[in-house]
Short mmCIF file of C-alpha atoms and ligand atoms in Angstrom, two decimals:
data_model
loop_
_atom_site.label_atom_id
_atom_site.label_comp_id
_atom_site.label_asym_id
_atom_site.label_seq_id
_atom_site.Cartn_x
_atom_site.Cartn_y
_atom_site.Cartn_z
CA UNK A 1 95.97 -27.82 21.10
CA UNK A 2 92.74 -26.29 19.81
CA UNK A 3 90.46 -29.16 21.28
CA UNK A 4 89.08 -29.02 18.22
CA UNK A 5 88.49 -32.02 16.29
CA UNK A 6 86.53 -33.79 12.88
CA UNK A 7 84.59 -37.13 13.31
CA UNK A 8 83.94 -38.94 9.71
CA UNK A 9 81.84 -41.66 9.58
CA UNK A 10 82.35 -43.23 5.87
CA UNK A 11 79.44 -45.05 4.23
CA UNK A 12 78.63 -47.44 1.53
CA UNK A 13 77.20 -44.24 -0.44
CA UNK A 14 78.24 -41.10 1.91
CA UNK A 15 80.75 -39.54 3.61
CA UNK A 16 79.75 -37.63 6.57
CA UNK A 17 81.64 -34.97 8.68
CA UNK A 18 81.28 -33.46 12.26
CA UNK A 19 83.72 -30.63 13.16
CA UNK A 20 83.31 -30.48 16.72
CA UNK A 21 85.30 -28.50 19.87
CA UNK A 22 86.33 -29.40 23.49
CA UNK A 23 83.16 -28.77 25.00
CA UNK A 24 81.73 -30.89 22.71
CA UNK A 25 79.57 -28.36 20.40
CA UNK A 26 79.43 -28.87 16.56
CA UNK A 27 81.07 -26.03 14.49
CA UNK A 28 80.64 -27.48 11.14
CA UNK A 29 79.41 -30.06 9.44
CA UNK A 30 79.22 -31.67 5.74
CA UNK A 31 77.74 -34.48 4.20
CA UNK A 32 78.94 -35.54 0.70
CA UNK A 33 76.42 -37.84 -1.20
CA UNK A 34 78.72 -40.16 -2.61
CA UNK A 35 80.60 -43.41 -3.06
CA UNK A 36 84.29 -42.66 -1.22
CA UNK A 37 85.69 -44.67 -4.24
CA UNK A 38 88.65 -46.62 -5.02
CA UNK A 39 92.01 -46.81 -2.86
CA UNK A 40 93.85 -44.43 -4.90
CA UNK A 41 91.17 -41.22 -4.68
CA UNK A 42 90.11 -42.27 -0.93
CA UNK A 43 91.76 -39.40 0.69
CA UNK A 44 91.27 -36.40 -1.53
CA UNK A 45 87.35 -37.59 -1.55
CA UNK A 46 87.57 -37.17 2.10
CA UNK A 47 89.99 -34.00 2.69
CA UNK A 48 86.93 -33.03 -0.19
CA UNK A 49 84.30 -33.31 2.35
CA UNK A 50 86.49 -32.18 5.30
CA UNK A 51 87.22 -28.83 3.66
CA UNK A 52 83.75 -28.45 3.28
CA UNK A 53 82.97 -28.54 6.95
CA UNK A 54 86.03 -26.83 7.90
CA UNK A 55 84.57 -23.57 5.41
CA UNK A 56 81.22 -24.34 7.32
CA UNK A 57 82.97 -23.69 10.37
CA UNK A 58 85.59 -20.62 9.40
CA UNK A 59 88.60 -22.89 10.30
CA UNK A 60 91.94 -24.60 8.65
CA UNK A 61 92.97 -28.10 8.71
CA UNK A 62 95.72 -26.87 11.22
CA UNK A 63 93.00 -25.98 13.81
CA UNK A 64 92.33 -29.68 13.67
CA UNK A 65 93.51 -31.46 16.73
CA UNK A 66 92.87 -34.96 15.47
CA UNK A 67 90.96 -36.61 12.69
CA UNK A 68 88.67 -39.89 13.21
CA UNK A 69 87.48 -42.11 10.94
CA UNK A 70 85.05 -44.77 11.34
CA UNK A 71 84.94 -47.05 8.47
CA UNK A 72 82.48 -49.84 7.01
CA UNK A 73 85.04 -52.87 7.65
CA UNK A 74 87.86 -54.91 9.21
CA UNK A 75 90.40 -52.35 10.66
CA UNK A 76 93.75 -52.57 12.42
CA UNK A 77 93.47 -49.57 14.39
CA UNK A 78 96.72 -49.71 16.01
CA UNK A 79 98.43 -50.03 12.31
CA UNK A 80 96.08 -47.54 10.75
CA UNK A 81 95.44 -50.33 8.22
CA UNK A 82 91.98 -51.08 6.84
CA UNK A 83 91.96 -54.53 5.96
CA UNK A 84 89.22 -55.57 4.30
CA UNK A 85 86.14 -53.26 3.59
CA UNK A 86 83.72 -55.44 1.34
CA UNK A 87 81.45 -52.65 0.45
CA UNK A 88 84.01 -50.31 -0.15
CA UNK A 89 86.17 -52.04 -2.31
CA UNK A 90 89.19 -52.18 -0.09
CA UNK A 91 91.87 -54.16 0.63
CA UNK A 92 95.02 -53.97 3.13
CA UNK A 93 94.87 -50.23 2.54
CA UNK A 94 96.92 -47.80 4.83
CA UNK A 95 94.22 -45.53 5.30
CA UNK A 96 95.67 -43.27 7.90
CA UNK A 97 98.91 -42.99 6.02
CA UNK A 98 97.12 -42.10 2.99
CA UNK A 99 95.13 -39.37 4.77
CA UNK A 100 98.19 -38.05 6.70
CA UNK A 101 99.79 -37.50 3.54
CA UNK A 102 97.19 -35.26 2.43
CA UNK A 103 95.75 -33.52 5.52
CA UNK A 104 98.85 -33.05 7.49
CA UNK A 105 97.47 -33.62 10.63
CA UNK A 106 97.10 -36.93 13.08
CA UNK A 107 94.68 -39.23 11.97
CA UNK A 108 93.08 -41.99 13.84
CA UNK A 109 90.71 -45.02 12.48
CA UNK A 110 88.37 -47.64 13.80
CA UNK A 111 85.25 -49.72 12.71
CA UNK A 112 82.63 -47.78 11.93
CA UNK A 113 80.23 -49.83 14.63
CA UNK A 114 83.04 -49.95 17.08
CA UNK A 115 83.41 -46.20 17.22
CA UNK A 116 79.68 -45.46 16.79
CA UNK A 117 79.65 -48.11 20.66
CA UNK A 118 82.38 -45.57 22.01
CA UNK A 119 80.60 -42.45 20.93
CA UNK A 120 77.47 -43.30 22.47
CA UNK A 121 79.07 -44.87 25.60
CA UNK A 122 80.73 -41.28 26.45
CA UNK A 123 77.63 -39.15 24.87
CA UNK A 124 75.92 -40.90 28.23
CA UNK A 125 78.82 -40.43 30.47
CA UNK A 126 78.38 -36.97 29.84
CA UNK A 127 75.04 -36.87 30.24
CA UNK A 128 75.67 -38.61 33.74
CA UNK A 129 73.51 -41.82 32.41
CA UNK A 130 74.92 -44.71 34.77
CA UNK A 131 76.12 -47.90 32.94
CA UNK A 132 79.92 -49.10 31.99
CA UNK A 133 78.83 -51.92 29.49
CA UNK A 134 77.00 -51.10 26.27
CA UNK A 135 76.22 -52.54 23.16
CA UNK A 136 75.51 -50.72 19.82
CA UNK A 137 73.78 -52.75 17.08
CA UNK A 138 74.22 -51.37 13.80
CA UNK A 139 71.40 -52.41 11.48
CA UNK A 140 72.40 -51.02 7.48
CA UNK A 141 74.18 -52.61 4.43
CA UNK A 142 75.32 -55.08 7.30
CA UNK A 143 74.83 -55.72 10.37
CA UNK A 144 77.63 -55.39 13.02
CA UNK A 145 77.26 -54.72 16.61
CA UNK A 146 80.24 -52.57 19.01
CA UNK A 147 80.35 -53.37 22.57
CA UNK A 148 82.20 -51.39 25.39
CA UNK A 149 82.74 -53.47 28.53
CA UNK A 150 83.85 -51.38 31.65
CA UNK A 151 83.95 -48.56 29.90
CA UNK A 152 87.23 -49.75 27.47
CA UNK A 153 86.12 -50.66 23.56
CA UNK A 154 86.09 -54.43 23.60
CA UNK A 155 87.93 -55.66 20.32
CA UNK A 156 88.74 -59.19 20.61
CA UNK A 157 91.57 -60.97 19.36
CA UNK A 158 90.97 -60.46 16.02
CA UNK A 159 89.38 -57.11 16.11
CA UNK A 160 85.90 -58.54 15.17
CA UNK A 161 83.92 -58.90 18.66
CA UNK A 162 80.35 -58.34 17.88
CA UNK A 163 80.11 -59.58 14.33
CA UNK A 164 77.10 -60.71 15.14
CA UNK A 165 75.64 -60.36 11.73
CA UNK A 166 77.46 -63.60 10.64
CA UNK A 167 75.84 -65.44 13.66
CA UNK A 168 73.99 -68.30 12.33
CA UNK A 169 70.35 -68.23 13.01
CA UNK A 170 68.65 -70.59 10.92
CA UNK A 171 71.25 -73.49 9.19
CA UNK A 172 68.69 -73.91 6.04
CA UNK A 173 68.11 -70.10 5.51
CA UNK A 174 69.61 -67.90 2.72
CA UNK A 175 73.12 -68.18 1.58
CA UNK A 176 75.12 -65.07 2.82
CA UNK A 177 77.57 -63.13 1.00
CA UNK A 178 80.21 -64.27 3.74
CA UNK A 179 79.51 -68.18 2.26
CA UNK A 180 77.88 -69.11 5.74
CA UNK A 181 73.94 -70.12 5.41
CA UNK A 182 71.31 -68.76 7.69
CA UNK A 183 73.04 -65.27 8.78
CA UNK A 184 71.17 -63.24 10.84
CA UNK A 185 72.68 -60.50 8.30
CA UNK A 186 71.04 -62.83 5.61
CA UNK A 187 67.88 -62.02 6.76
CA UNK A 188 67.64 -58.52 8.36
CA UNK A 189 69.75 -56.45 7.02
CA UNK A 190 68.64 -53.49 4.38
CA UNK A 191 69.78 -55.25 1.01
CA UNK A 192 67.84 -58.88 2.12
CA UNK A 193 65.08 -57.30 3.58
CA UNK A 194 64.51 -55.88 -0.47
CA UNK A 195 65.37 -59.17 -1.58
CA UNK A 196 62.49 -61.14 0.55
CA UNK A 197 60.34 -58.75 0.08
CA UNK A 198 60.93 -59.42 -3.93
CA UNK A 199 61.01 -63.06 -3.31
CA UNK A 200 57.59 -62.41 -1.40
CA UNK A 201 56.14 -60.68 -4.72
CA UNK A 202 56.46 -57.38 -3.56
CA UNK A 203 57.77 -54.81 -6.00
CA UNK A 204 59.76 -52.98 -3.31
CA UNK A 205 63.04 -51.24 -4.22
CA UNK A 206 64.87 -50.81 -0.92
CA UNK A 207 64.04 -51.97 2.25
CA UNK A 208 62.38 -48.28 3.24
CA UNK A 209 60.06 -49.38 0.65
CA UNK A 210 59.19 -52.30 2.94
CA UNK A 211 58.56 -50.47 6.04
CA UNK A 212 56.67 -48.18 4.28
CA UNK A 213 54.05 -50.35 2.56
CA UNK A 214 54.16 -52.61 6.12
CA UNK A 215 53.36 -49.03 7.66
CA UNK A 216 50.51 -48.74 5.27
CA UNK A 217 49.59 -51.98 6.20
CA UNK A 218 50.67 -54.39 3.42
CA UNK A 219 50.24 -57.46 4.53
CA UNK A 220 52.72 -59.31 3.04
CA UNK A 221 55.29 -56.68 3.95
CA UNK A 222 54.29 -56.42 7.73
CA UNK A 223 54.74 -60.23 7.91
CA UNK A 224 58.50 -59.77 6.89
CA UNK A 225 58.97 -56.63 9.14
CA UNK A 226 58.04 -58.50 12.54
CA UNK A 227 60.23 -61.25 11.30
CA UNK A 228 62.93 -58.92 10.67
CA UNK A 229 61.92 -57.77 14.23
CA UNK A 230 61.88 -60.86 15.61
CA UNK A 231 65.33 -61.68 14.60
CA UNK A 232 66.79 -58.24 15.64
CA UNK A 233 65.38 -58.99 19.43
CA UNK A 234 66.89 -62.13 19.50
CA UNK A 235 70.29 -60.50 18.13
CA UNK A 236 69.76 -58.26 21.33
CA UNK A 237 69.24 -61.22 23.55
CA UNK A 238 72.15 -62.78 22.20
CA UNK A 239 74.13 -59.33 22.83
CA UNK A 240 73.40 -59.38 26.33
CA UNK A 241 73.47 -62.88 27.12
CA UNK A 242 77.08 -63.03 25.47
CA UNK A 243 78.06 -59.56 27.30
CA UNK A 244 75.69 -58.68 30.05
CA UNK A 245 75.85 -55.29 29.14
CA UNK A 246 73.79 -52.81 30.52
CA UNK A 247 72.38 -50.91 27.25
CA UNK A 248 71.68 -51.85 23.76
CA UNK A 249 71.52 -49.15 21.42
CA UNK A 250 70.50 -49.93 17.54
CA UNK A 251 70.88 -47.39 14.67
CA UNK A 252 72.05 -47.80 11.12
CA UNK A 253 70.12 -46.43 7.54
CA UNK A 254 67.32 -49.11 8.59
CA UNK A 255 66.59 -48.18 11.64
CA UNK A 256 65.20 -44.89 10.31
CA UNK A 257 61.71 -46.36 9.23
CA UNK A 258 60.82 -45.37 12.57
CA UNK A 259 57.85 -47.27 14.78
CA UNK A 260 57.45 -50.39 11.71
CA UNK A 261 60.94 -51.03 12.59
CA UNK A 262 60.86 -50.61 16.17
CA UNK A 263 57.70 -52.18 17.41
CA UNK A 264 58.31 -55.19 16.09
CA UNK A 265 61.60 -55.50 18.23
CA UNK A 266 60.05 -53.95 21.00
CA UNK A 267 56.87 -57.02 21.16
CA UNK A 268 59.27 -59.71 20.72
CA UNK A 269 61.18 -58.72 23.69
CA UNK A 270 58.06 -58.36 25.51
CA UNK A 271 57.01 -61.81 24.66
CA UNK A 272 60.48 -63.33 25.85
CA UNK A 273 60.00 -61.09 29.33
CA UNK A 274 56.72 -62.72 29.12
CA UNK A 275 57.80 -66.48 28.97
CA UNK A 276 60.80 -66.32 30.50
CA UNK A 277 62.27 -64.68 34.20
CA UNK A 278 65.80 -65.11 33.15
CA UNK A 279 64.93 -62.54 30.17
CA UNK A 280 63.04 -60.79 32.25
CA UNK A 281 65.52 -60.19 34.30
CA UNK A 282 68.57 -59.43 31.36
CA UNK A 283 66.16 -57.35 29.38
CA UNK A 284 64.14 -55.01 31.36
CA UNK A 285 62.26 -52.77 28.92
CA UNK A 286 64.42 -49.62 29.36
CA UNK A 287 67.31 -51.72 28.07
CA UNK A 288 66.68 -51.36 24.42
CA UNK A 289 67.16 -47.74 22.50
CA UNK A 290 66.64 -47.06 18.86
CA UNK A 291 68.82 -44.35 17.89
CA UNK A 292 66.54 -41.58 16.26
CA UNK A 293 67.84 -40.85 12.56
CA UNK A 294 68.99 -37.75 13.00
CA UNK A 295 71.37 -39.20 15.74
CA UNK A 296 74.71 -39.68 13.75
CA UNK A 297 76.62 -42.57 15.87
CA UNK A 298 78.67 -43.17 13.15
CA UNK A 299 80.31 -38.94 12.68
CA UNK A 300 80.07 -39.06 16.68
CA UNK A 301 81.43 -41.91 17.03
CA UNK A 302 84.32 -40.50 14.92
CA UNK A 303 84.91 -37.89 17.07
CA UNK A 304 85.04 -39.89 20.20
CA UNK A 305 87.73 -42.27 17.88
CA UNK A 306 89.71 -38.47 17.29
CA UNK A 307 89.71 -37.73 21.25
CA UNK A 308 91.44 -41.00 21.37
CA UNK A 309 94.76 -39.79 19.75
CA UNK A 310 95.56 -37.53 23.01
CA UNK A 311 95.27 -40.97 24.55
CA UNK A 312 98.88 -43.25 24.25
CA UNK A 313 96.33 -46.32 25.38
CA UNK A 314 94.94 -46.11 22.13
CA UNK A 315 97.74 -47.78 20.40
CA UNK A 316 97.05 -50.65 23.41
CA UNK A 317 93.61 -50.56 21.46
CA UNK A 318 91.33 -50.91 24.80
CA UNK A 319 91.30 -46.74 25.35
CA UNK A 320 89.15 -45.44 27.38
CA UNK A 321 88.27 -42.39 25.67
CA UNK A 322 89.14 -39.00 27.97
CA UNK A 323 88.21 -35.58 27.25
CA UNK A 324 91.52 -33.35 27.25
ZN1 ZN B 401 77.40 -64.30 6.89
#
């Protein structure tokens, strides 16, 4: 065993890769700008973007101790299976037998948000930050939340726990793409934050458009950021209420637009501390983090997935994960 391992965190439009060793130091890294693709070229797109960190790094596949993958989707870790990934394209696809095959070495997968929660829970165990519970909020494409209670990934039954981006929050707001009206992922995340802010008139593109002009101070488009915000704080509330966990970390690709995306979280949670003891008391101010983008909880999260496969509790698929 090399304790050397590769986190990579697989996007709508990216594949990223961490190479990192026991003592937790990055030795290579690569990030291919594109689509992973269809079923059949999955693997040799990733072993692609894996060779290219592995060069980065002066190493060989067979220094690999492990290989995680976090993926955009419904996975059956314990199978290697993904089930359904909507944005990829993919269905009841054997993933980790398909990268096996072609890397030779033991692969692990999990849900991209899942492993981004476990990442970040043992980045603060290292760093000797107290707190078992913790909840990571994902805010892209979609919006999906991971929560680790006790310091074990919780999964639920059905592998979905924290899908909180199919939570209904308003029963007469916009259809969602899962059929349900009134998703909070119907709202907030990055493709119908562009589409309200076209509905609104605006001639944004993407929702970093948004934040930008609301930045500027566009009217119209700070209106729909504090909503956004507003709706984001209440999916916090709603993590902690449901989980009493102890953190709540948010990242994903719209996170990134920096202070127009945070504030507006940030006041909202002020005014419920403000109105109410109870929230007061479950959301004390230090309780919220947003991820800075250079952070990479999904490729971390990866690797903490990869440090899993030392681990036979994995297959149990409540590991906690253990450096070797
Ligand atoms: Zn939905």
């Amino acid at each position: 065993m090399t304790g050397i391992v590769a986190g990579i965190d697989i996007g709508g439009t990216k594949i990223a890769v961490l190479i990192v060793d026991a003592d937790g130091h990055v030795r290579g890294r690569a990030t291919h700008a594109a689509s992973v693709g269809d079923q059949a070229g999955a693997a040799s797109a990733i072993a692609a973007a894996l060779d290219e960190a592995l060069a980065a790094a002066a190493l060989q596949r067979d220094d690999l101790d492990a290989i995680g993958v976090g993926v955009p989707g419904r996975v059956d870790p314990v199978a290697g299976h993904v089930t359904l990934a909507v944005n990829l394209g993919w269905t009841d696809f054997d993933l980790r037998g398909a990268l096996e095959a072609e890397l030779g070495r033991p692969v692990v997968i999990e849900n991209d948000a899942r492993a981004a929660a476990l990442g970040l829970h043992r980045r603060r165990a290292v760093d000797g930050l107290d707190g078992s519970d913790l909840a990571y909020l994902a805010v892209g494409t979609g919006i999906a939340a991971g929560v680790v209670l006790d310091g074990r990934l919780h999964r639920g039954t059905r592998g979905l726990a924290g899908e909180i981006g199919h939570a209904i929050v308003d029963p007469v707001g916009p259809i969602c793409a899962c059929g349900q009206t009134g998703c909070l992922e119907a709202f907030a995340s990055g493709p119908s934050i562009a589409r309200r802010a076209t509905t609104a008139g605006m001639e944004a593109g993407t929702a970093k458009d948004v934040y930008a002009a609301a930045a500027g101070g566009d009217h119209t488009a700070r209106e729909l950021v504090d909503d956004v915000g507003r709706r984001l704080a209440w999916a916090v509330h709603l993590l902690v209420m449901t989980y009493d966990v102890d953190h709540v970390v948010v990242g994903g690709g719209v996170s990134h637009a920096g202070s127009a995306f945070s504030e507006p979280i940030h006041r909202e949670l002020e005014r419920l501390r403000a109105v109410s003891s109870q929230a007061g008391e479950l959301l004390p101010a230090h309780i919220v983090e947003v991820l800075p983008p250079e952070a990479e909880p999904g490729a971390w999260g990866a690797v903490a997935v990869a440090s899993a496969v030392r681990d036979p509790d994995r297959l149990r698929g409540t590991e906690v994960v253990r450096h070797a």
